[in-house]
JSON list of C-alpha atoms in Angstrom, two decimals:
[
{"chain": "A", "resi": 1, "resn": "UNK", "atom": "CA", "xyz": [-7.99, 3.67, -6.73]},
{"chain": "A", "resi": 2, "resn": "UNK", "atom": "CA", "xyz": [-4.84, 5.02, -5.07]},
{"chain": "A", "resi": 3, "resn": "UNK", "atom": "CA", "xyz": [-2.65, 2.62, -7.08]},
{"chain": "A", "resi": 4, "resn": "UNK", "atom": "CA", "xyz": [-4.25, 3.70, -10.40]},
{"chain": "A", "resi": 5, "resn": "UNK", "atom": "CA", "xyz": [-3.66, 7.38, -9.62]},
{"chain": "A", "resi": 6, "resn": "UNK", "atom": "CA", "xyz": [-0.05, 6.66, -8.69]},
{"chain": "A", "resi": 7, "resn": "UNK", "atom": "CA", "xyz": [0.49, 4.75, -11.95]},
{"chain": "A", "resi": 8, "resn": "UNK", "atom": "CA", "xyz": [-0.96, 7.64, -13.96]},
{"chain": "A", "resi": 9, "resn": "UNK", "atom": "CA", "xyz": [1.35, 10.05, -12.12]},
{"chain": "A", "resi": 10, "resn": "UNK", "atom": "CA", "xyz": [4.33, 7.80, -12.86]},
{"chain": "A", "resi": 11, "resn": "UNK", "atom": "CA", "xyz": [3.90, 8.42, -16.61]},
{"chain": "A", "resi": 12, "resn": "UNK", "atom": "CA", "xyz": [4.06, 12.16, -15.96]},
{"chain": "A", "resi": 13, "resn": "UNK", "atom": "CA", "xyz": [7.17, 11.81, -13.79]},
{"chain": "A", "resi": 14, "resn": "UNK", "atom": "CA", "xyz": [8.88, 9.84, -16.54]},
{"chain": "A", "resi": 15, "resn": "UNK", "atom": "CA", "xyz": [7.85, 12.43, -19.13]},
{"chain": "A", "resi": 16, "resn": "UNK", "atom": "CA", "xyz": [9.17, 15.45, -17.23]},
{"chain": "A", "resi": 17, "resn": "UNK", "atom": "CA", "xyz": [12.20, 14.01, -15.52]},
{"chain": "A", "resi": 18, "resn": "UNK", "atom": "CA", "xyz": [13.81, 10.88, -16.86]},
{"chain": "A", "resi": 19, "resn": "UNK", "atom": "CA", "xyz": [16.41, 10.64, -14.12]},
{"chain": "A", "resi": 20, "resn": "UNK", "atom": "CA", "xyz": [16.57, 7.10, -12.74]},
{"chain": "A", "resi": 21, "resn": "UNK", "atom": "CA", "xyz": [16.85, 8.26, -9.15]},
{"chain": "A", "resi": 22, "resn": "UNK", "atom": "CA", "xyz": [13.60, 10.26, -9.39]},
{"chain": "A", "resi": 23, "resn": "UNK", "atom": "CA", "xyz": [11.76, 7.28, -10.82]},
{"chain": "A", "resi": 24, "resn": "UNK", "atom": "CA", "xyz": [13.21, 5.03, -8.11]},
{"chain": "A", "resi": 25, "resn": "UNK", "atom": "CA", "xyz": [12.28, 7.53, -5.40]},
{"chain": "A", "resi": 26, "resn": "UNK", "atom": "CA", "xyz": [8.77, 7.71, -6.83]},
{"chain": "A", "resi": 27, "resn": "UNK", "atom": "CA", "xyz": [8.40, 3.93, -7.01]},
{"chain": "A", "resi": 28, "resn": "UNK", "atom": "CA", "xyz": [9.57, 3.37, -3.43]},
{"chain": "A", "resi": 29, "resn": "UNK", "atom": "CA", "xyz": [7.42, 6.12, -1.93]},
{"chain": "A", "resi": 30, "resn": "UNK", "atom": "CA", "xyz": [4.36, 5.13, -4.01]},
{"chain": "A", "resi": 31, "resn": "UNK", "atom": "CA", "xyz": [4.71, 1.51, -2.91]},
{"chain": "A", "resi": 32, "resn": "UNK", "atom": "CA", "xyz": [5.07, 2.58, 0.71]},
{"chain": "A", "resi": 33, "resn": "UNK", "atom": "CA", "xyz": [2.04, 4.84, 0.44]},
{"chain": "A", "resi": 34, "resn": "UNK", "atom": "CA", "xyz": [-0.08, 2.09, -1.12]},
{"chain": "A", "resi": 35, "resn": "UNK", "atom": "CA", "xyz": [0.90, -0.43, 1.57]},
{"chain": "A", "resi": 36, "resn": "UNK", "atom": "CA", "xyz": [0.27, 1.99, 4.42]},
{"chain": "A", "resi": 37, "resn": "UNK", "atom": "CA", "xyz": [-3.10, 2.92, 2.91]},
{"chain": "A", "resi": 38, "resn": "UNK", "atom": "CA", "xyz": [-4.14, -0.74, 2.92]},
{"chain": "A", "resi": 39, "resn": "UNK", "atom": "CA", "xyz": [-2.89, -1.22, 6.47]},
{"chain": "A", "resi": 40, "resn": "UNK", "atom": "CA", "xyz": [-4.61, 1.99, 7.50]},
{"chain": "A", "resi": 41, "resn": "UNK", "atom": "CA", "xyz": [-7.86, 0.76, 5.98]},
{"chain": "A", "resi": 42, "resn": "UNK", "atom": "CA", "xyz": [-7.66, -2.44, 8.02]},
{"chain": "A", "resi": 43, "resn": "UNK", "atom": "CA", "xyz": [-6.94, -0.45, 11.19]},
{"chain": "A", "resi": 44, "resn": "UNK", "atom": "CA", "xyz": [-9.81, 1.96, 10.52]},
{"chain": "A", "resi": 45, "resn": "UNK", "atom": "CA", "xyz": [-12.28, -0.87, 9.92]},
{"chain": "A", "resi": 46, "resn": "UNK", "atom": "CA", "xyz": [-11.29, -2.63, 13.14]},
{"chain": "A", "resi": 47, "resn": "UNK", "atom": "CA", "xyz": [-11.44, 0.62, 15.13]},
{"chain": "A", "resi": 48, "resn": "UNK", "atom": "CA", "xyz": [-14.84, 1.52, 13.71]},
{"chain": "A", "resi": 49, "resn": "UNK", "atom": "CA", "xyz": [-16.72, -1.77, 14.02]},
{"chain": "A", "resi": 50, "resn": "UNK", "atom": "CA", "xyz": [-14.33, -4.33, 15.47]},
{"chain": "A", "resi": 51, "resn": "UNK", "atom": "CA", "xyz": [-15.37, -6.37, 18.50]},
{"chain": "A", "resi": 52, "resn": "UNK", "atom": "CA", "xyz": [-13.43, -8.61, 20.85]},
{"chain": "A", "resi": 53, "resn": "UNK", "atom": "CA", "xyz": [-14.55, -12.21, 20.49]},
{"chain": "A", "resi": 54, "resn": "UNK", "atom": "CA", "xyz": [-13.48, -15.38, 22.28]},
{"chain": "A", "resi": 55, "resn": "UNK", "atom": "CA", "xyz": [-12.56, -17.99, 19.65]},
{"chain": "A", "resi": 56, "resn": "UNK", "atom": "CA", "xyz": [-11.15, -21.49, 19.36]},
{"chain": "A", "resi": 57, "resn": "UNK", "atom": "CA", "xyz": [-8.54, -22.57, 16.79]},
{"chain": "A", "resi": 58, "resn": "UNK", "atom": "CA", "xyz": [-10.16, -25.20, 14.58]},
{"chain": "A", "resi": 59, "resn": "UNK", "atom": "CA", "xyz": [-7.54, -25.73, 11.89]},
{"chain": "A", "resi": 60, "resn": "UNK", "atom": "CA", "xyz": [-4.00, -24.56, 11.22]},
{"chain": "A", "resi": 61, "resn": "UNK", "atom": "CA", "xyz": [-2.52, -24.27, 7.72]},
{"chain": "A", "resi": 62, "resn": "UNK", "atom": "CA", "xyz": [1.20, -23.82, 7.13]},
{"chain": "A", "resi": 63, "resn": "UNK", "atom": "CA", "xyz": [1.80, -22.00, 3.88]},
{"chain": "A", "resi": 64, "resn": "UNK", "atom": "CA", "xyz": [5.15, -22.43, 2.14]},
{"chain": "A", "resi": 65, "resn": "UNK", "atom": "CA", "xyz": [7.42, -19.38, 2.51]},
{"chain": "A", "resi": 66, "resn": "UNK", "atom": "CA", "xyz": [4.74, -17.60, 4.52]},
{"chain": "A", "resi": 67, "resn": "UNK", "atom": "CA", "xyz": [3.32, -17.57, 7.99]},
{"chain": "A", "resi": 68, "resn": "UNK", "atom": "CA", "xyz": [0.81, -20.02, 9.42]},
{"chain": "A", "resi": 69, "resn": "UNK", "atom": "CA", "xyz": [-2.89, -19.15, 9.22]},
{"chain": "A", "resi": 70, "resn": "UNK", "atom": "CA", "xyz": [-5.65, -20.45, 11.49]},
{"chain": "A", "resi": 71, "resn": "UNK", "atom": "CA", "xyz": [-9.34, -21.05, 10.99]},
{"chain": "A", "resi": 72, "resn": "UNK", "atom": "CA", "xyz": [-11.34, -19.87, 14.00]},
{"chain": "A", "resi": 73, "resn": "UNK", "atom": "CA", "xyz": [-14.77, -20.57, 15.50]},
{"chain": "A", "resi": 74, "resn": "UNK", "atom": "CA", "xyz": [-16.55, -18.40, 18.04]},
{"chain": "A", "resi": 75, "resn": "UNK", "atom": "CA", "xyz": [-16.85, -20.16, 21.40]},
{"chain": "A", "resi": 76, "resn": "UNK", "atom": "CA", "xyz": [-20.22, -18.64, 22.30]},
{"chain": "A", "resi": 77, "resn": "UNK", "atom": "CA", "xyz": [-22.26, -19.80, 19.28]},
{"chain": "A", "resi": 78, "resn": "UNK", "atom": "CA", "xyz": [-19.87, -22.05, 17.32]},
{"chain": "A", "resi": 79, "resn": "UNK", "atom": "CA", "xyz": [-20.03, -20.02, 14.10]},
{"chain": "A", "resi": 80, "resn": "UNK", "atom": "CA", "xyz": [-16.94, -19.62, 11.96]},
{"chain": "A", "resi": 81, "resn": "UNK", "atom": "CA", "xyz": [-15.04, -16.35, 11.85]},
{"chain": "A", "resi": 82, "resn": "UNK", "atom": "CA", "xyz": [-15.21, -15.21, 8.18]},
{"chain": "A", "resi": 83, "resn": "UNK", "atom": "CA", "xyz": [-11.47, -14.49, 7.79]},
{"chain": "A", "resi": 84, "resn": "UNK", "atom": "CA", "xyz": [-8.37, -16.47, 8.76]},
{"chain": "A", "resi": 85, "resn": "UNK", "atom": "CA", "xyz": [-6.01, -15.37, 11.54]},
{"chain": "A", "resi": 86, "resn": "UNK", "atom": "CA", "xyz": [-2.48, -14.59, 10.34]},
{"chain": "A", "resi": 87, "resn": "UNK", "atom": "CA", "xyz": [0.74, -15.48, 12.16]},
{"chain": "A", "resi": 88, "resn": "UNK", "atom": "CA", "xyz": [-0.57, -18.11, 14.55]},
{"chain": "A", "resi": 89, "resn": "UNK", "atom": "CA", "xyz": [2.31, -20.61, 14.54]},
{"chain": "A", "resi": 90, "resn": "UNK", "atom": "CA", "xyz": [2.61, -20.29, 18.33]},
{"chain": "A", "resi": 91, "resn": "UNK", "atom": "CA", "xyz": [-0.96, -21.57, 18.83]},
{"chain": "A", "resi": 92, "resn": "UNK", "atom": "CA", "xyz": [-2.18, -25.15, 18.81]},
{"chain": "A", "resi": 93, "resn": "UNK", "atom": "CA", "xyz": [-5.38, -26.71, 17.56]},
{"chain": "A", "resi": 94, "resn": "UNK", "atom": "CA", "xyz": [-8.08, -26.32, 20.20]},
{"chain": "A", "resi": 95, "resn": "UNK", "atom": "CA", "xyz": [-6.45, -23.24, 21.79]},
{"chain": "A", "resi": 96, "resn": "UNK", "atom": "CA", "xyz": [-8.85, -20.55, 23.03]},
{"chain": "A", "resi": 97, "resn": "UNK", "atom": "CA", "xyz": [-8.01, -16.86, 22.69]},
{"chain": "A", "resi": 98, "resn": "UNK", "atom": "CA", "xyz": [-9.58, -13.43, 22.21]},
{"chain": "A", "resi": 99, "resn": "UNK", "atom": "CA", "xyz": [-9.34, -11.70, 18.85]},
{"chain": "A", "resi": 100, "resn": "UNK", "atom": "CA", "xyz": [-10.50, -8.36, 17.50]},
{"chain": "A", "resi": 101, "resn": "UNK", "atom": "CA", "xyz": [-12.68, -9.21, 14.52]},
{"chain": "A", "resi": 102, "resn": "UNK", "atom": "CA", "xyz": [-14.76, -7.38, 11.95]},
{"chain": "A", "resi": 103, "resn": "UNK", "atom": "CA", "xyz": [-18.31, -8.76, 12.14]},
{"chain": "A", "resi": 104, "resn": "UNK", "atom": "CA", "xyz": [-18.78, -8.09, 8.42]},
{"chain": "A", "resi": 105, "resn": "UNK", "atom": "CA", "xyz": [-15.62, -10.05, 7.54]},
{"chain": "A", "resi": 106, "resn": "UNK", "atom": "CA", "xyz": [-13.95, -7.35, 5.46]},
{"chain": "A", "resi": 107, "resn": "UNK", "atom": "CA", "xyz": [-10.57, -7.56, 7.21]},
{"chain": "A", "resi": 108, "resn": "UNK", "atom": "CA", "xyz": [-8.71, -10.34, 9.02]},
{"chain": "A", "resi": 109, "resn": "UNK", "atom": "CA", "xyz": [-8.94, -10.66, 12.80]},
{"chain": "A", "resi": 110, "resn": "UNK", "atom": "CA", "xyz": [-6.05, -9.61, 15.04]},
{"chain": "A", "resi": 111, "resn": "UNK", "atom": "CA", "xyz": [-4.85, -10.63, 18.45]},
{"chain": "A", "resi": 112, "resn": "UNK", "atom": "CA", "xyz": [-4.03, -7.05, 19.48]},
{"chain": "A", "resi": 113, "resn": "UNK", "atom": "CA", "xyz": [-5.68, -3.68, 19.00]},
{"chain": "A", "resi": 114, "resn": "UNK", "atom": "CA", "xyz": [-4.47, -1.75, 15.94]},
{"chain": "A", "resi": 115, "resn": "UNK", "atom": "CA", "xyz": [-2.04, 1.12, 16.42]},
{"chain": "A", "resi": 116, "resn": "UNK", "atom": "CA", "xyz": [-2.93, 3.90, 14.00]},
{"chain": "A", "resi": 117, "resn": "UNK", "atom": "CA", "xyz": [-0.15, 6.33, 14.96]},
{"chain": "A", "resi": 118, "resn": "UNK", "atom": "CA", "xyz": [2.53, 4.34, 13.13]},
{"chain": "A", "resi": 119, "resn": "UNK", "atom": "CA", "xyz": [0.31, 3.93, 10.08]},
{"chain": "A", "resi": 120, "resn": "UNK", "atom": "CA", "xyz": [-0.45, 7.64, 9.86]},
{"chain": "A", "resi": 121, "resn": "UNK", "atom": "CA", "xyz": [3.21, 8.53, 10.40]},
{"chain": "A", "resi": 122, "resn": "UNK", "atom": "CA", "xyz": [4.36, 6.13, 7.66]},
{"chain": "A", "resi": 123, "resn": "UNK", "atom": "CA", "xyz": [1.67, 7.43, 5.27]},
{"chain": "A", "resi": 124, "resn": "UNK", "atom": "CA", "xyz": [2.72, 11.02, 6.00]},
{"chain": "A", "resi": 125, "resn": "UNK", "atom": "CA", "xyz": [6.41, 10.32, 5.38]},
{"chain": "A", "resi": 126, "resn": "UNK", "atom": "CA", "xyz": [5.65, 8.40, 2.16]},
{"chain": "A", "resi": 127, "resn": "UNK", "atom": "CA", "xyz": [3.37, 11.19, 0.97]},
{"chain": "A", "resi": 128, "resn": "UNK", "atom": "CA", "xyz": [5.97, 13.90, 1.64]},
{"chain": "A", "resi": 129, "resn": "UNK", "atom": "CA", "xyz": [8.68, 11.92, -0.19]},
{"chain": "A", "resi": 130, "resn": "UNK", "atom": "CA", "xyz": [6.28, 11.29, -3.09]},
{"chain": "A", "resi": 131, "resn": "UNK", "atom": "CA", "xyz": [5.38, 14.97, -3.41]},
{"chain": "A", "resi": 132, "resn": "UNK", "atom": "CA", "xyz": [9.04, 15.99, -3.17]},
{"chain": "A", "resi": 133, "resn": "UNK", "atom": "CA", "xyz": [10.05, 13.48, -5.86]},
{"chain": "A", "resi": 134, "resn": "UNK", "atom": "CA", "xyz": [7.28, 14.56, -8.23]},
{"chain": "A", "resi": 135, "resn": "UNK", "atom": "CA", "xyz": [8.07, 18.24, -7.64]},
{"chain": "A", "resi": 136, "resn": "UNK", "atom": "CA", "xyz": [11.77, 17.62, -8.35]},
{"chain": "A", "resi": 137, "resn": "UNK", "atom": "CA", "xyz": [10.88, 15.77, -11.56]},
{"chain": "A", "resi": 138, "resn": "UNK", "atom": "CA", "xyz": [8.65, 18.60, -12.77]},
{"chain": "A", "resi": 139, "resn": "UNK", "atom": "CA", "xyz": [11.19, 21.29, -11.90]},
{"chain": "A", "resi": 140, "resn": "UNK", "atom": "CA", "xyz": [14.02, 19.34, -13.53]},
{"chain": "A", "resi": 141, "resn": "UNK", "atom": "CA", "xyz": [11.91, 18.71, -16.62]},
{"chain": "A", "resi": 142, "resn": "UNK", "atom": "CA", "xyz": [10.83, 22.35, -16.85]},
{"chain": "A", "resi": 143, "resn": "UNK", "atom": "CA", "xyz": [14.46, 23.51, -17.05]},
{"chain": "A", "resi": 144, "resn": "UNK", "atom": "CA", "xyz": [15.35, 21.22, -19.90]},
{"chain": "A", "resi": 145, "resn": "UNK", "atom": "CA", "xyz": [15.03, 22.93, -23.25]},
{"chain": "A", "resi": 146, "resn": "UNK", "atom": "CA", "xyz": [15.09, 21.48, -26.68]},
{"chain": "A", "resi": 147, "resn": "UNK", "atom": "CA", "xyz": [18.11, 22.55, -28.72]},
{"chain": "A", "resi": 148, "resn": "UNK", "atom": "CA", "xyz": [17.34, 25.46, -31.02]},
{"chain": "A", "resi": 149, "resn": "UNK", "atom": "CA", "xyz": [18.40, 24.89, -34.63]},
{"chain": "A", "resi": 150, "resn": "UNK", "atom": "CA", "xyz": [21.04, 27.37, -35.85]},
{"chain": "A", "resi": 151, "resn": "UNK", "atom": "CA", "xyz": [19.70, 30.26, -37.93]},
{"chain": "A", "resi": 152, "resn": "UNK", "atom": "CA", "xyz": [21.34, 31.51, -41.07]},
{"chain": "A", "resi": 153, "resn": "UNK", "atom": "CA", "xyz": [22.84, 35.01, -41.04]},
{"chain": "A", "resi": 154, "resn": "UNK", "atom": "CA", "xyz": [22.01, 35.55, -44.71]},
{"chain": "A", "resi": 155, "resn": "UNK", "atom": "CA", "xyz": [18.28, 35.54, -43.97]},
{"chain": "A", "resi": 156, "resn": "UNK", "atom": "CA", "xyz": [15.66, 33.72, -45.92]},
{"chain": "A", "resi": 157, "resn": "UNK", "atom": "CA", "xyz": [16.58, 32.60, -49.39]},
{"chain": "A", "resi": 158, "resn": "UNK", "atom": "CA", "xyz": [14.72, 34.01, -52.30]},
{"chain": "A", "resi": 159, "resn": "UNK", "atom": "CA", "xyz": [13.92, 31.76, -55.20]},
{"chain": "A", "resi": 160, "resn": "UNK", "atom": "CA", "xyz": [14.27, 33.22, -58.68]}
]
């Protein structure tokens, strides 16, 4: 939803202020805001309903040009954790550890508690830059005027 609103606003920024630096500023801040919103969502979900669970690494998958992901099983009942654990190259198969997981499986588990201060700070900075860029585009576009065609000093012509 946030991304769609930002795309709609981008058309307005381009209409009012066609300066490349305003569009670039908009694109960077909108991308930053979208990423921090997703990260913030994950943090909020884990803070609201996350629980610490003791798990065992069942399988490790190395993805090309990305980090390693691990499939986990709960040690108490042997059920699988619904999401994969990111960045687990330092673990080995059969390793036991505690993770903060979402019981509903909406977000991926983490090995540490989420820090929301950095997320909120990044979202605030991105939002301020976005608002400043859009305001500059609107103000710049409002000052541009279309050239007025020259008027004749003789007045309107009369046809015989």
